PDB file of C-alpha atoms in Angstrom:
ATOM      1  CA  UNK A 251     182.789 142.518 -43.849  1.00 51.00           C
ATOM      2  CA  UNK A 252     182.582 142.184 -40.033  1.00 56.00           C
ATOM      3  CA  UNK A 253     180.450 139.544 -38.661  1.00 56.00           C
ATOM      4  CA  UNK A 254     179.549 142.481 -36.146  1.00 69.00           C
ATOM      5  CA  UNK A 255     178.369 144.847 -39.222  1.00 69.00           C
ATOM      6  CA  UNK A 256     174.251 144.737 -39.305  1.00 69.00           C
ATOM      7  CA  UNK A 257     173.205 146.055 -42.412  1.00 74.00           C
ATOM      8  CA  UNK A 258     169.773 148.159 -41.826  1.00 70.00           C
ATOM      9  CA  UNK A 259     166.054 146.268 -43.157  1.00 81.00           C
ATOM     10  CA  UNK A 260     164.690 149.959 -43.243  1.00 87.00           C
ATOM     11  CA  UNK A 261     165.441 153.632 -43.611  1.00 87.00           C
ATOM     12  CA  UNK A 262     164.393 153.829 -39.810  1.00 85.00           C
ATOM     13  CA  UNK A 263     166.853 151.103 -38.689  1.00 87.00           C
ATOM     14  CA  UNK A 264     169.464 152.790 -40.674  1.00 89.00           C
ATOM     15  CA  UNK A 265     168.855 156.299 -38.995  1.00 86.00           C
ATOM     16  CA  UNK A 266     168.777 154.391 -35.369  1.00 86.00           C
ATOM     17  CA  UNK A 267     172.203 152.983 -36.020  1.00 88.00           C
ATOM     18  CA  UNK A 268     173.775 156.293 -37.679  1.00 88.00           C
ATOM     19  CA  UNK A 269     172.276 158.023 -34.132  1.00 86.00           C
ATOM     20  CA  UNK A 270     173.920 155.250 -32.128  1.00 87.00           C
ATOM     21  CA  UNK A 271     177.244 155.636 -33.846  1.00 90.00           C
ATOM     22  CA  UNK A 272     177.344 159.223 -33.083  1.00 89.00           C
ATOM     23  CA  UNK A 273     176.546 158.990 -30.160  1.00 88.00           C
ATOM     24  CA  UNK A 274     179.021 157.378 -28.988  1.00 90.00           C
ATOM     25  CA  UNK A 275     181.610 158.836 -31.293  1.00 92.00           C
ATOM     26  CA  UNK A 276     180.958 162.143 -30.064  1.00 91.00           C
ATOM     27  CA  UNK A 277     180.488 161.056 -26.329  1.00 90.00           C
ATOM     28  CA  UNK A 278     176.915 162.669 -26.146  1.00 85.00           C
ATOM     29  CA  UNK A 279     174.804 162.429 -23.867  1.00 84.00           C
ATOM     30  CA  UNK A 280     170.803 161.847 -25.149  1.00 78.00           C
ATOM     31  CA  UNK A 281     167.818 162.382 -22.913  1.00 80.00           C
ATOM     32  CA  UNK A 282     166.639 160.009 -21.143  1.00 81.00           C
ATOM     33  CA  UNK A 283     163.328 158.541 -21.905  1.00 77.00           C
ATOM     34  CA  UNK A 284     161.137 160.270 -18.975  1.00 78.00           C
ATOM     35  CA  UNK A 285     162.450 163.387 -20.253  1.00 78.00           C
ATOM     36  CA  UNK A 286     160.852 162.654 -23.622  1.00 76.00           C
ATOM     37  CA  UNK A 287     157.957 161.729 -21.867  1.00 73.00           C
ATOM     38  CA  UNK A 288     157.893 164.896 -20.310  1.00 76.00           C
ATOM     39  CA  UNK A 289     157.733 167.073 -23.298  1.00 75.00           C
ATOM     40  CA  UNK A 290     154.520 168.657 -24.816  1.00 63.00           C
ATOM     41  CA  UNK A 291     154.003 167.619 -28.197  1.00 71.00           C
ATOM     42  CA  UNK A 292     154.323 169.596 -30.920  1.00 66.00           C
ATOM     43  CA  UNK A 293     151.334 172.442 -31.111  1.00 68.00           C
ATOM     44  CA  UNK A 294     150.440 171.986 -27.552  1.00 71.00           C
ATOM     45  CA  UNK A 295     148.520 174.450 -26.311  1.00 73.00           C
ATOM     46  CA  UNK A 296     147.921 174.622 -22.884  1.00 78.00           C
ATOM     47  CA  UNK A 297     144.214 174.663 -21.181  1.00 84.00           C
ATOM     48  CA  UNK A 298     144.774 177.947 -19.153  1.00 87.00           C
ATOM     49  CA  UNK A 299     146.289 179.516 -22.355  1.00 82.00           C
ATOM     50  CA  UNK A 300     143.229 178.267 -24.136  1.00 81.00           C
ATOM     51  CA  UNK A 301     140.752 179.142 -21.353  1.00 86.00           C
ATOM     52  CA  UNK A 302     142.413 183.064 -21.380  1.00 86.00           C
ATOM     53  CA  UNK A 303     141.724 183.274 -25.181  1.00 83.00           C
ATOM     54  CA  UNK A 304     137.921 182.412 -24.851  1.00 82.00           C
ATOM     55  CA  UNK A 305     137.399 184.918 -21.985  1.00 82.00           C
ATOM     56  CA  UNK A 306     138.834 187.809 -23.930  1.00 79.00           C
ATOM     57  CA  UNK A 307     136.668 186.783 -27.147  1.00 74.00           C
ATOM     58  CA  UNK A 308     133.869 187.340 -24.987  1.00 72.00           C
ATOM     59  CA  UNK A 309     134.947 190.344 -23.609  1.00 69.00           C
ATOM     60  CA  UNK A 310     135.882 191.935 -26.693  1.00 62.00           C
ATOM     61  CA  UNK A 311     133.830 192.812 -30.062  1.00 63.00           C
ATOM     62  CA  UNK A 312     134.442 190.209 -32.836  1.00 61.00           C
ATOM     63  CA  UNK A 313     135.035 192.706 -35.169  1.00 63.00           C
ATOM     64  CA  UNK A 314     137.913 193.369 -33.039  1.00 62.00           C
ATOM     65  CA  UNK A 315     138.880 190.275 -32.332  1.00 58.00           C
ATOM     66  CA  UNK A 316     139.020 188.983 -35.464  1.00 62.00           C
ATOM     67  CA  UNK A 317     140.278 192.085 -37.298  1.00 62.00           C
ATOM     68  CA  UNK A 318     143.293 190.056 -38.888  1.00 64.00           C
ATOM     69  CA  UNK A 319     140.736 187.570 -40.588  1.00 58.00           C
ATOM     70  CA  UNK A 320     139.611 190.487 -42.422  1.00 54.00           C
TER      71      UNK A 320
END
């Protein structure tokens, strides 16, 4: 064994040295940490998109509206 071989305390330090090593065996390039940032989480939904939606409820029956509930 290697005195530079770390072995992992946890399944998520494992997984962040797998990542690493492929990383730079496959010469990829990962985003960089504002880009993350940047992102919308997962089941964003954005106020305009959300303001739309409530003015057509009002606007149309909610029989209508909600036809696929029924």
């Amino acid at each position: 064994m290697s005195s530079r071989f770390v072995v992992p305390t946890s399944p998520a330090q494992q997984a962040l040295r797998v990542l690493g090593v492929t990383v730079v065996a496959w010469g990829i390039k990962l985003p960089s940490a504002h880009a993350v940032a940047r992102r919308a989480p997962h089941g964003h939904v954005p106020v305009r998109a959300l303001r739309r939606l409530g003015a057509a409820s009002v606007v149309a029956s909610p029989s209508r509206f909600l036809a696929h509930s029924w």
